[in-house]
PDB file of C-alpha atoms and ligand atoms in Angstrom:
ATOM      1  CA  UNK X   1      -0.104  -0.074   0.069  1.00 95.00           C
ATOM      2  CA  UNK X   2       1.681   3.808  -0.437  1.00 96.00           C
ATOM      3  CA  UNK X   3       0.010   7.091   1.020  1.00 95.00           C
ATOM      4  CA  UNK X   4       2.424   9.265  -0.364  1.00 94.00           C
ATOM      5  CA  UNK X   5       3.965  10.969  -3.451  1.00 92.00           C
ATOM      6  CA  UNK X   6       7.221  10.063  -3.100  1.00 94.00           C
ATOM      7  CA  UNK X   7       6.083   6.097  -2.625  1.00 97.00           C
ATOM      8  CA  UNK X   8       3.696   6.626  -6.013  1.00 96.00           C
ATOM      9  CA  UNK X   9       7.301   6.762  -7.546  1.00 95.00           C
ATOM     10  CA  UNK X  10       6.795   2.811  -7.493  1.00 96.00           C
ATOM     11  CA  UNK X  11       5.075   3.045 -10.463  1.00 96.00           C
ATOM     12  CA  UNK X  12       7.779   3.430 -12.155  1.00 96.00           C
ATOM     13  CA  UNK X  13       8.862   0.230 -12.473  1.00 96.00           C
ATOM     14  CA  UNK X  14       5.347  -0.717 -13.809  1.00 96.00           C
ATOM     15  CA  UNK X  15       5.986   1.038 -16.956  1.00 96.00           C
ATOM     16  CA  UNK X  16       6.084   0.508 -20.197  1.00 97.00           C
ATOM     17  CA  UNK X  17       2.667  -1.098 -19.269  1.00 98.00           C
ATOM     18  CA  UNK X  18      -0.110   1.789 -19.268  1.00 98.00           C
ATOM     19  CA  UNK X  19      -1.719   2.678 -15.567  1.00 98.00           C
ATOM     20  CA  UNK X  20      -5.405   1.812 -15.204  1.00 98.00           C
ATOM     21  CA  UNK X  21      -6.530   4.340 -11.963  1.00 98.00           C
ATOM     22  CA  UNK X  22     -10.008   2.938 -10.252  1.00 98.00           C
ATOM     23  CA  UNK X  23     -10.903   5.704  -7.853  1.00 98.00           C
ATOM     24  CA  UNK X  24     -12.350   5.137  -5.141  1.00 98.00           C
ATOM     25  CA  UNK X  25     -13.473   6.012  -1.340  1.00 98.00           C
ATOM     26  CA  UNK X  26     -12.967   2.637   0.065  1.00 97.00           C
ATOM     27  CA  UNK X  27     -15.569   0.461   2.164  1.00 96.00           C
ATOM     28  CA  UNK X  28     -15.548  -1.773  -1.026  1.00 97.00           C
ATOM     29  CA  UNK X  29     -18.298  -3.996  -2.548  1.00 97.00           C
ATOM     30  CA  UNK X  30     -18.612  -5.762  -5.611  1.00 97.00           C
ATOM     31  CA  UNK X  31     -19.180  -2.759  -8.125  1.00 98.00           C
ATOM     32  CA  UNK X  32     -15.992  -1.920  -6.993  1.00 98.00           C
ATOM     33  CA  UNK X  33     -14.552  -5.159  -7.943  1.00 98.00           C
ATOM     34  CA  UNK X  34     -15.859  -5.229 -11.086  1.00 98.00           C
ATOM     35  CA  UNK X  35     -13.960  -1.941 -11.996  1.00 98.00           C
ATOM     36  CA  UNK X  36     -11.082  -3.783 -10.763  1.00 98.00           C
ATOM     37  CA  UNK X  37     -12.227  -6.393 -13.133  1.00 98.00           C
ATOM     38  CA  UNK X  38     -12.195  -3.865 -16.124  1.00 98.00           C
ATOM     39  CA  UNK X  39      -9.320  -2.463 -15.174  1.00 98.00           C
ATOM     40  CA  UNK X  40      -7.265  -5.767 -14.853  1.00 98.00           C
ATOM     41  CA  UNK X  41      -7.769  -5.333 -18.973  1.00 98.00           C
ATOM     42  CA  UNK X  42      -5.925  -2.388 -19.859  1.00 98.00           C
ATOM     43  CA  UNK X  43      -2.535  -3.020 -17.949  1.00 98.00           C
ATOM     44  CA  UNK X  44      -1.974  -2.328 -13.966  1.00 98.00           C
ATOM     45  CA  UNK X  45      -4.233  -1.367 -11.961  1.00 98.00           C
ATOM     46  CA  UNK X  46      -4.135   1.114  -9.217  1.00 98.00           C
ATOM     47  CA  UNK X  47      -6.970   0.897  -6.840  1.00 98.00           C
ATOM     48  CA  UNK X  48      -7.040   5.268  -4.907  1.00 98.00           C
ATOM     49  CA  UNK X  49      -8.947   4.730  -1.911  1.00 98.00           C
ATOM     50  CA  UNK X  50      -9.297   7.980  -0.360  1.00 98.00           C
ATOM     51  CA  UNK X  51     -12.778   9.484   1.338  1.00 98.00           C
ATOM     52  CA  UNK X  52     -12.396  13.344   0.197  1.00 98.00           C
ATOM     53  CA  UNK X  53     -13.633  15.891   2.214  1.00 98.00           C
ATOM     54  CA  UNK X  54     -13.844  18.619  -0.376  1.00 98.00           C
ATOM     55  CA  UNK X  55     -16.941  16.409  -2.142  1.00 97.00           C
ATOM     56  CA  UNK X  56     -19.252  16.709   1.166  1.00 96.00           C
ATOM     57  CA  UNK X  57     -21.094  19.451   2.263  1.00 94.00           C
ATOM     58  CA  UNK X  58     -20.725  20.622   6.071  1.00 93.00           C
ATOM     59  CA  UNK X  59     -24.279  18.521   6.692  1.00 90.00           C
ATOM     60  CA  UNK X  60     -23.902  15.281   4.570  1.00 92.00           C
ATOM     61  CA  UNK X  61     -22.157  12.297   5.693  1.00 93.00           C
ATOM     62  CA  UNK X  62     -17.858  12.574   5.902  1.00 96.00           C
ATOM     63  CA  UNK X  63     -17.151  11.649   9.590  1.00 96.00           C
ATOM     64  CA  UNK X  64     -19.448   8.367   9.769  1.00 94.00           C
ATOM     65  CA  UNK X  65     -18.501   7.459   6.017  1.00 95.00           C
ATOM     66  CA  UNK X  66     -17.886   3.981   6.429  1.00 95.00           C
ATOM     67  CA  UNK X  67     -14.040   3.194   6.462  1.00 97.00           C
ATOM     68  CA  UNK X  68     -12.821  -0.423   6.458  1.00 97.00           C
ATOM     69  CA  UNK X  69      -9.541  -0.307   5.251  1.00 97.00           C
ATOM     70  CA  UNK X  70      -8.495  -4.213   6.411  1.00 97.00           C
ATOM     71  CA  UNK X  71     -11.043  -5.570   4.166  1.00 97.00           C
ATOM     72  CA  UNK X  72     -10.482  -3.397   1.079  1.00 98.00           C
ATOM     73  CA  UNK X  73      -7.446  -4.573   1.602  1.00 98.00           C
ATOM     74  CA  UNK X  74      -8.089  -8.338   1.952  1.00 98.00           C
ATOM     75  CA  UNK X  75     -11.096  -8.078  -0.826  1.00 98.00           C
ATOM     76  CA  UNK X  76      -8.138  -6.335  -3.884  1.00 98.00           C
ATOM     77  CA  UNK X  77      -5.887  -9.448  -2.507  1.00 97.00           C
ATOM     78  CA  UNK X  78      -7.869 -11.193  -4.965  1.00 96.00           C
ATOM     79  CA  UNK X  79      -7.384  -9.233  -8.055  1.00 98.00           C
ATOM     80  CA  UNK X  80      -4.358  -8.423 -10.636  1.00 97.00           C
ATOM     81  CA  UNK X  81      -3.859  -5.146  -8.373  1.00 98.00           C
ATOM     82  CA  UNK X  82      -0.371  -3.664  -8.554  1.00 98.00           C
ATOM     83  CA  UNK X  83      -0.657  -1.326  -5.965  1.00 98.00           C
ATOM     84  CA  UNK X  84      -3.470   0.529  -3.637  1.00 98.00           C
ATOM     85  CA  UNK X  85      -3.068   3.899  -2.907  1.00 98.00           C
ATOM     86  CA  UNK X  86      -4.642   5.244  -0.055  1.00 98.00           C
ATOM     87  CA  UNK X  87      -2.939   8.661   1.224  1.00 98.00           C
ATOM     88  CA  UNK X  88      -3.766  10.713   4.358  1.00 97.00           C
ATOM     89  CA  UNK X  89      -5.738  14.056   3.650  1.00 97.00           C
ATOM     90  CA  UNK X  90      -2.908  15.829   4.720  1.00 97.00           C
ATOM     91  CA  UNK X  91      -1.034  14.410   2.056  1.00 97.00           C
ATOM     92  CA  UNK X  92      -3.988  15.308  -1.054  1.00 98.00           C
ATOM     93  CA  UNK X  93      -4.474  18.748   0.746  1.00 98.00           C
ATOM     94  CA  UNK X  94      -1.267  19.651   1.427  1.00 96.00           C
ATOM     95  CA  UNK X  95      -1.508  23.906   1.519  1.00 96.00           C
ATOM     96  CA  UNK X  96      -5.475  23.383   2.440  1.00 97.00           C
ATOM     97  CA  UNK X  97      -8.157  23.880  -0.593  1.00 97.00           C
ATOM     98  CA  UNK X  98      -6.395  26.183  -2.413  1.00 96.00           C
ATOM     99  CA  UNK X  99      -6.142  25.625  -6.741  1.00 98.00           C
ATOM    100  CA  UNK X 100      -9.609  23.329  -7.352  1.00 98.00           C
ATOM    101  CA  UNK X 101     -10.966  22.840 -10.407  1.00 98.00           C
ATOM    102  CA  UNK X 102     -14.414  24.097 -11.450  1.00 98.00           C
ATOM    103  CA  UNK X 103     -17.297  22.029 -13.430  1.00 98.00           C
ATOM    104  CA  UNK X 104     -19.101  22.773 -16.246  1.00 96.00           C
ATOM    105  CA  UNK X 105     -22.659  23.175 -17.193  1.00 96.00           C
ATOM    106  CA  UNK X 106     -22.959  18.697 -16.974  1.00 98.00           C
ATOM    107  CA  UNK X 107     -22.899  19.587 -13.092  1.00 98.00           C
ATOM    108  CA  UNK X 108     -25.410  22.582 -12.804  1.00 97.00           C
ATOM    109  CA  UNK X 109     -28.346  19.923 -12.640  1.00 97.00           C
ATOM    110  CA  UNK X 110     -29.179  16.438 -10.627  1.00 97.00           C
ATOM    111  CA  UNK X 111     -26.535  15.882  -7.477  1.00 97.00           C
ATOM    112  CA  UNK X 112     -24.892  18.822  -8.044  1.00 96.00           C
ATOM    113  CA  UNK X 113     -28.047  21.169  -7.761  1.00 94.00           C
ATOM    114  CA  UNK X 114     -28.717  19.400  -4.713  1.00 85.00           C
ATOM    115  CA  UNK X 115     -25.416  19.304  -3.065  1.00 88.00           C
ATOM    116  CA  UNK X 116     -23.373  22.657  -4.348  1.00 90.00           C
ATOM    117  CA  UNK X 117     -19.334  22.272  -4.729  1.00 95.00           C
ATOM    118  CA  UNK X 118     -19.512  18.325  -4.543  1.00 97.00           C
ATOM    119  CA  UNK X 119     -18.800  18.294  -8.054  1.00 98.00           C
ATOM    120  CA  UNK X 120     -15.572  20.741  -8.061  1.00 98.00           C
ATOM    121  CA  UNK X 121     -14.624  18.258  -4.733  1.00 98.00           C
ATOM    122  CA  UNK X 122     -15.000  15.849  -7.372  1.00 98.00           C
ATOM    123  CA  UNK X 123     -12.879  17.157  -9.886  1.00 98.00           C
ATOM    124  CA  UNK X 124      -9.942  18.424  -8.136  1.00 98.00           C
ATOM    125  CA  UNK X 125      -9.130  14.893  -6.535  1.00 98.00           C
ATOM    126  CA  UNK X 126      -9.612  13.248  -9.468  1.00 98.00           C
ATOM    127  CA  UNK X 127      -7.417  15.734 -11.336  1.00 98.00           C
ATOM    128  CA  UNK X 128      -4.931  15.196  -8.415  1.00 98.00           C
ATOM    129  CA  UNK X 129      -5.047  11.280  -8.643  1.00 98.00           C
ATOM    130  CA  UNK X 130      -4.578  11.860 -12.768  1.00 98.00           C
ATOM    131  CA  UNK X 131      -1.621  13.699 -11.980  1.00 98.00           C
ATOM    132  CA  UNK X 132      -0.153  11.739  -9.023  1.00 98.00           C
ATOM    133  CA  UNK X 133      -0.469   8.444 -10.357  1.00 98.00           C
ATOM    134  CA  UNK X 134      -0.003   9.290 -14.329  1.00 98.00           C
ATOM    135  CA  UNK X 135      -2.706   7.279 -15.309  1.00 98.00           C
ATOM    136  CA  UNK X 136      -3.386   6.528 -18.889  1.00 98.00           C
ATOM    137  CA  UNK X 137      -6.641   5.004 -18.012  1.00 98.00           C
ATOM    138  CA  UNK X 138      -9.050   5.544 -15.245  1.00 98.00           C
ATOM    139  CA  UNK X 139     -12.265   3.449 -14.903  1.00 98.00           C
ATOM    140  CA  UNK X 140     -15.332   4.923 -13.810  1.00 98.00           C
ATOM    141  CA  UNK X 141     -19.001   2.773 -12.294  1.00 98.00           C
ATOM    142  CA  UNK X 142     -22.138   3.872 -14.602  1.00 97.00           C
ATOM    143  CA  UNK X 143     -23.898   3.932 -11.663  1.00 97.00           C
ATOM    144  CA  UNK X 144     -22.665   7.945 -10.753  1.00 98.00           C
ATOM    145  CA  UNK X 145     -23.116   8.930 -14.389  1.00 98.00           C
ATOM    146  CA  UNK X 146     -23.140  12.413 -13.505  1.00 98.00           C
ATOM    147  CA  UNK X 147     -19.569  12.370 -12.310  1.00 98.00           C
ATOM    148  CA  UNK X 148     -18.612   9.783 -15.075  1.00 98.00           C
ATOM    149  CA  UNK X 149     -20.209  13.269 -17.671  1.00 98.00           C
ATOM    150  CA  UNK X 150     -18.882  15.670 -15.706  1.00 98.00           C
ATOM    151  CA  UNK X 151     -15.125  13.592 -15.151  1.00 98.00           C
ATOM    152  CA  UNK X 152     -15.512  13.597 -19.277  1.00 98.00           C
ATOM    153  CA  UNK X 153     -15.680  17.004 -19.713  1.00 98.00           C
ATOM    154  CA  UNK X 154     -13.171  17.902 -17.216  1.00 98.00           C
ATOM    155  CA  UNK X 155     -10.469  15.732 -19.664  1.00 98.00           C
ATOM    156  CA  UNK X 156     -11.969  17.139 -23.013  1.00 97.00           C
ATOM    157  CA  UNK X 157     -12.084  20.877 -21.974  1.00 98.00           C
ATOM    158  CA  UNK X 158      -8.618  20.240 -20.245  1.00 98.00           C
ATOM    159  CA  UNK X 159      -6.940  17.710 -22.554  1.00 98.00           C
ATOM    160  CA  UNK X 160      -6.275  15.682 -19.983  1.00 98.00           C
ATOM    161  CA  UNK X 161      -3.734  13.042 -22.089  1.00 98.00           C
ATOM    162  CA  UNK X 162      -5.976  10.366 -20.381  1.00 98.00           C
ATOM    163  CA  UNK X 163      -8.571   7.802 -21.331  1.00 98.00           C
ATOM    164  CA  UNK X 164     -11.944   7.248 -19.806  1.00 98.00           C
ATOM    165  CA  UNK X 165     -13.630   3.443 -19.241  1.00 97.00           C
ATOM    166  CA  UNK X 166     -17.128   3.467 -17.504  1.00 97.00           C
ATOM    167  CA  UNK X 167     -18.871  -0.046 -16.802  1.00 97.00           C
ATOM    168  CA  UNK X 168     -22.365  -0.746 -15.719  1.00 97.00           C
ATOM    169  CA  UNK X 169     -23.986  -0.342 -13.002  1.00 98.00           C
ATOM    170  CA  UNK X 170     -23.780  -3.376 -10.219  1.00 98.00           C
ATOM    171  CA  UNK X 171     -26.655  -4.592  -8.696  1.00 98.00           C
ATOM    172  CA  UNK X 172     -27.837  -6.505  -5.937  1.00 96.00           C
ATOM    173  CA  UNK X 173     -30.166  -9.420  -6.529  1.00 95.00           C
ATOM    174  CA  UNK X 174     -33.351  -7.234  -5.904  1.00 94.00           C
ATOM    175  CA  UNK X 175     -31.881  -4.544  -8.421  1.00 97.00           C
ATOM    176  CA  UNK X 176     -30.944  -2.456  -6.252  1.00 98.00           C
ATOM    177  CA  UNK X 177     -27.221  -0.776  -6.991  1.00 98.00           C
ATOM    178  CA  UNK X 178     -24.430  -1.749  -4.981  1.00 97.00           C
ATOM    179  CA  UNK X 179     -23.422   1.078  -2.699  1.00 96.00           C
ATOM    180  CA  UNK X 180     -21.292   1.841   0.394  1.00 92.00           C
ATOM    181  CA  UNK X 181     -23.994   3.831   1.710  1.00 92.00           C
ATOM    182  CA  UNK X 182     -26.315   0.403   1.534  1.00 95.00           C
ATOM    183  CA  UNK X 183     -25.124  -0.619   4.785  1.00 93.00           C
ATOM    184  CA  UNK X 184     -26.794   2.258   6.386  1.00 95.00           C
ATOM    185  CA  UNK X 185     -30.338   0.477   5.426  1.00 97.00           C
ATOM    186  CA  UNK X 186     -31.813  -1.483   7.552  1.00 97.00           C
ATOM    187  CA  UNK X 187     -33.931  -4.861   6.422  1.00 97.00           C
ATOM    188  CA  UNK X 188     -37.277  -2.351   6.155  1.00 98.00           C
ATOM    189  CA  UNK X 189     -35.359   0.414   4.210  1.00 98.00           C
ATOM    190  CA  UNK X 190     -33.380  -2.037   1.907  1.00 98.00           C
ATOM    191  CA  UNK X 191     -36.622  -3.483   1.186  1.00 97.00           C
ATOM    192  CA  UNK X 192     -38.139  -0.177   0.375  1.00 98.00           C
ATOM    193  CA  UNK X 193     -34.932   0.825  -1.448  1.00 98.00           C
ATOM    194  CA  UNK X 194     -35.247  -1.474  -4.015  1.00 97.00           C
ATOM    195  CA  UNK X 195     -37.759   0.893  -5.769  1.00 98.00           C
ATOM    196  CA  UNK X 196     -35.493   2.674  -7.154  1.00 98.00           C
ATOM    197  CA  UNK X 197     -34.505   0.076  -9.707  1.00 98.00           C
ATOM    198  CA  UNK X 198     -38.036  -1.007 -10.136  1.00 97.00           C
ATOM    199  CA  UNK X 199     -38.732   3.096 -11.025  1.00 98.00           C
ATOM    200  CA  UNK X 200     -36.557   3.634 -13.512  1.00 98.00           C
ATOM    201  CA  UNK X 201     -37.217   0.012 -14.922  1.00 97.00           C
ATOM    202  CA  UNK X 202     -41.295   1.764 -15.349  1.00 97.00           C
ATOM    203  CA  UNK X 203     -39.560   4.818 -17.154  1.00 98.00           C
ATOM    204  CA  UNK X 204     -38.070   2.186 -19.812  1.00 97.00           C
ATOM    205  CA  UNK X 205     -41.161  -0.047 -20.817  1.00 97.00           C
ATOM    206  CA  UNK X 206     -42.936   3.189 -20.432  1.00 97.00           C
ATOM    207  CA  UNK X 207     -40.611   4.190 -23.278  1.00 97.00           C
ATOM    208  CA  UNK X 208     -40.537   0.894 -25.334  1.00 97.00           C
ATOM    209  CA  UNK X 209     -44.368   1.308 -25.221  1.00 96.00           C
ATOM    210  CA  UNK X 210     -43.476   4.350 -26.923  1.00 96.00           C
ATOM    211  CA  UNK X 211     -44.281   7.255 -24.829  1.00 97.00           C
ATOM    212  CA  UNK X 212     -41.780  10.010 -24.968  1.00 97.00           C
ATOM    213  CA  UNK X 213     -42.728  12.892 -23.317  1.00 98.00           C
ATOM    214  CA  UNK X 214     -40.467  13.667 -19.962  1.00 98.00           C
ATOM    215  CA  UNK X 215     -43.322  14.717 -17.610  1.00 98.00           C
ATOM    216  CA  UNK X 216     -45.671  11.924 -18.435  1.00 98.00           C
ATOM    217  CA  UNK X 217     -42.566   9.552 -17.446  1.00 98.00           C
ATOM    218  CA  UNK X 218     -41.040  11.359 -14.925  1.00 98.00           C
ATOM    219  CA  UNK X 219     -44.818  11.893 -13.064  1.00 98.00           C
ATOM    220  CA  UNK X 220     -44.494   7.933 -13.328  1.00 98.00           C
ATOM    221  CA  UNK X 221     -41.756   7.830 -11.705  1.00 98.00           C
ATOM    222  CA  UNK X 222     -42.118  10.112  -8.630  1.00 98.00           C
ATOM    223  CA  UNK X 223     -45.431   8.365  -8.004  1.00 98.00           C
ATOM    224  CA  UNK X 224     -43.670   4.877  -7.613  1.00 98.00           C
ATOM    225  CA  UNK X 225     -40.785   6.273  -5.787  1.00 98.00           C
ATOM    226  CA  UNK X 226     -43.484   7.655  -3.030  1.00 98.00           C
ATOM    227  CA  UNK X 227     -42.938   4.742  -0.904  1.00 98.00           C
ATOM    228  CA  UNK X 228     -39.571   6.266  -0.291  1.00 98.00           C
ATOM    229  CA  UNK X 229     -39.140   8.743   2.412  1.00 98.00           C
ATOM    230  CA  UNK X 230     -38.033  11.900   0.341  1.00 98.00           C
ATOM    231  CA  UNK X 231     -37.019  12.294  -3.367  1.00 98.00           C
ATOM    232  CA  UNK X 232     -34.716  14.799  -4.695  1.00 97.00           C
ATOM    233  CA  UNK X 233     -34.916  14.174  -8.258  1.00 97.00           C
ATOM    234  CA  UNK X 234     -36.651  12.226 -10.794  1.00 98.00           C
ATOM    235  CA  UNK X 235     -35.424  13.270 -14.194  1.00 98.00           C
ATOM    236  CA  UNK X 236     -34.876  13.086 -17.447  1.00 98.00           C
ATOM    237  CA  UNK X 237     -31.806  14.575 -19.488  1.00 98.00           C
ATOM    238  CA  UNK X 238     -30.187  14.266 -22.352  1.00 98.00           C
ATOM    239  CA  UNK X 239     -26.487  13.103 -23.161  1.00 97.00           C
ATOM    240  CA  UNK X 240     -24.090  14.153 -22.232  1.00 97.00           C
ATOM    241  CA  UNK X 241     -24.789  17.375 -21.762  1.00 97.00           C
ATOM    242  CA  UNK X 242     -27.536  16.318 -19.361  1.00 98.00           C
ATOM    243  CA  UNK X 243     -30.308  18.657 -20.960  1.00 98.00           C
ATOM    244  CA  UNK X 244     -33.595  19.041 -20.618  1.00 96.00           C
ATOM    245  CA  UNK X 245     -35.896  18.391 -23.467  1.00 96.00           C
ATOM    246  CA  UNK X 246     -39.800  17.926 -23.532  1.00 97.00           C
ATOM    247  CA  UNK X 247     -39.874  15.152 -26.065  1.00 97.00           C
ATOM    248  CA  UNK X 248     -37.557  12.407 -25.418  1.00 97.00           C
ATOM    249  CA  UNK X 249     -35.647  11.343 -28.475  1.00 96.00           C
ATOM    250  CA  UNK X 250     -31.691  10.310 -28.625  1.00 97.00           C
ATOM    251  CA  UNK X 251     -29.358   9.271 -26.495  1.00 97.00           C
ATOM    252  CA  UNK X 252     -30.797   9.630 -22.856  1.00 98.00           C
ATOM    253  CA  UNK X 253     -30.311   9.278 -18.503  1.00 98.00           C
ATOM    254  CA  UNK X 254     -32.852   8.212 -16.652  1.00 98.00           C
ATOM    255  CA  UNK X 255     -31.867   9.602 -12.963  1.00 98.00           C
ATOM    256  CA  UNK X 256     -33.156   9.028  -9.631  1.00 98.00           C
ATOM    257  CA  UNK X 257     -32.028  10.446  -6.088  1.00 98.00           C
ATOM    258  CA  UNK X 258     -34.212   9.697  -2.585  1.00 98.00           C
ATOM    259  CA  UNK X 259     -33.243   9.431   0.828  1.00 97.00           C
ATOM    260  CA  UNK X 260     -34.204   6.091   2.506  1.00 98.00           C
ATOM    261  CA  UNK X 261     -33.391   6.650   6.355  1.00 97.00           C
ATOM    262  CA  UNK X 262     -30.640   8.231   6.251  1.00 94.00           C
ATOM    263  CA  UNK X 263     -29.510   6.801   2.978  1.00 95.00           C
ATOM    264  CA  UNK X 264     -29.429   8.821   0.120  1.00 95.00           C
ATOM    265  CA  UNK X 265     -28.929   6.951  -2.720  1.00 97.00           C
ATOM    266  CA  UNK X 266     -28.794   7.439  -6.432  1.00 98.00           C
ATOM    267  CA  UNK X 267     -29.422   5.047  -9.221  1.00 98.00           C
ATOM    268  CA  UNK X 268     -30.323   5.514 -13.395  1.00 98.00           C
ATOM    269  CA  UNK X 269     -30.283   4.140 -16.873  1.00 98.00           C
ATOM    270  CA  UNK X 270     -28.604   5.339 -19.910  1.00 97.00           C
ATOM    271  CA  UNK X 271     -30.516   4.757 -23.140  1.00 98.00           C
ATOM    272  CA  UNK X 272     -30.604   5.117 -27.128  1.00 98.00           C
ATOM    273  CA  UNK X 273     -33.611   5.906 -27.850  1.00 98.00           C
ATOM    274  CA  UNK X 274     -34.439   6.031 -31.618  1.00 95.00           C
ATOM    275  CA  UNK X 275     -37.380   5.847 -33.591  1.00 88.00           C
ATOM    276  CA  UNK X 276     -39.024   2.426 -31.946  1.00 88.00           C
ATOM    277  CA  UNK X 277     -35.878   1.259 -29.817  1.00 95.00           C
ATOM    278  CA  UNK X 278     -35.097   1.453 -26.431  1.00 97.00           C
ATOM    279  CA  UNK X 279     -31.050   0.329 -25.883  1.00 97.00           C
ATOM    280  CA  UNK X 280     -29.441   0.718 -22.948  1.00 96.00           C
ATOM    281  CA  UNK X 281     -25.781   2.433 -23.374  1.00 96.00           C
ATOM    282  CA  UNK X 282     -22.828   3.281 -21.967  1.00 95.00           C
ATOM    283  CA  UNK X 283     -22.409   6.850 -21.458  1.00 95.00           C
ATOM    284  CA  UNK X 284     -18.563   7.662 -22.042  1.00 94.00           C
ATOM    285  CA  UNK X 285     -17.048   6.501 -25.317  1.00 76.00           C
ATOM    286  CA  UNK X 286     -19.777   6.708 -27.735  1.00 61.00           C
TER     287      UNK X 286
HETATM  288  P1  LIG B 301     -17.094   5.493  -4.650  1.00 92.52           P
HETATM  289  O1  LIG B 301     -16.288   4.889  -3.416  1.00 92.52           O
HETATM  290  O2  LIG B 301     -18.457   5.022  -4.113  1.00 92.52           O
HETATM  291  O3  LIG B 301     -16.468   7.239  -4.666  1.00 92.52           O
HETATM  292  O4  LIG B 301     -17.396   4.605  -6.162  1.00 92.52           O
HETATM  293  C1  LIG B 301     -16.046   4.341  -6.879  1.00 92.52           C
HETATM  294  C2  LIG B 301     -16.243   3.749  -8.391  1.00 92.52           C
HETATM  295  O5  LIG B 301     -17.024   2.294  -7.815  1.00 92.52           O
HETATM  296  C3  LIG B 301     -16.776   5.143  -8.959  1.00 92.52           C
HETATM  297  O6  LIG B 301     -16.658   5.136 -10.144  1.00 92.52           O
HETATM  298  C4  LIG B 301     -18.397   4.464  -8.980  1.00 92.52           C
HETATM  299  O7  LIG B 301     -19.455   4.924 -10.173  1.00 92.52           O
HETATM  300  C5  LIG B 301     -18.190   3.358  -8.546  1.00 92.52           C
HETATM  301  N1  LIG B 301     -19.076   2.748  -7.928  1.00 92.52           N
HETATM  302  C6  LIG B 301     -19.791   2.096  -7.284  1.00 92.52           C
HETATM  303  N2  LIG B 301     -20.679   1.503  -7.264  1.00 92.52           N
HETATM  304  C7  LIG B 301     -20.825   1.038  -8.040  1.00 92.52           C
HETATM  305  C8  LIG B 301     -22.317  -0.472  -8.969  1.00 92.52           C
HETATM  306  N3  LIG B 301     -22.921  -0.853  -7.328  1.00 92.52           N
HETATM  307  N4  LIG B 301     -21.664  -0.618  -9.761  1.00 92.52           N
HETATM  308  C9  LIG B 301     -20.828  -0.069 -10.335  1.00 92.52           C
HETATM  309  N5  LIG B 301     -20.026   0.784  -9.945  1.00 92.52           N
HETATM  310  C10 LIG B 301     -19.862   1.212  -9.011  1.00 92.52           C
END
């Protein structure tokens, strides 16, 4: 395990193989492990584990966010991981929060509207990780769809020499997207949380039946989500720019965020709607 910039010079020994970064906040689950499996295909895998304070608002769960480094390392030992980078906050923000990366317009809606400053925190730490590891590839989960698109815009606008890969959302048997925050759910809340996936499936089947009205679909999703404790958003937006259109056509994202108990849960599906065909598609590299 590496914890400092100096120790990262170890990665030079992995050259000339490409370096593939899998950024995480730890509390690893099967979703993270799928990212690692995908990363193995492209080169030497570096997994970062860092709970990034600058992407949490003061009222959010930074202090209580699960930190399970020992079991994370155990899980990763089953994979071909060249290095785990788990720096302390003092390493990543040695001089405090000074120079930051500000996101473009893709960050204005969905989680960006509910969590001001969140994507600036994400981009700042991701840019640092890209620079520190000199990664050639980075692998992200489609579960955090807006994050994928905001990072994609940063890489493109700032001409960062890195290729991004997104993998499909890994789900539990009942459809709930795996998340480190699922451990906040008790049994009853866990059962209720499954509605998040079924609401997206409902939206998809409306599209498959020919509905193209964003408003009708959003209303149907909201009514499915009524058993949640609160709904932050349920929206259909264009991909990649995340803009609102009344009529759904082309690439789009159905995205929801809810609270069940204290857990804030997000999920989405990324679709191509063409004539009468509806297909699930990746977000990046399309
Ligand atoms: P996190 O540790 O929650 O910051 O997530 C680290 C990476 O894992 C991000 O790229 C997430 O999108 C990805 N990820 C988290 N949960 C899942 C999941 N259920 N399926 C696929 N990727 C995931």
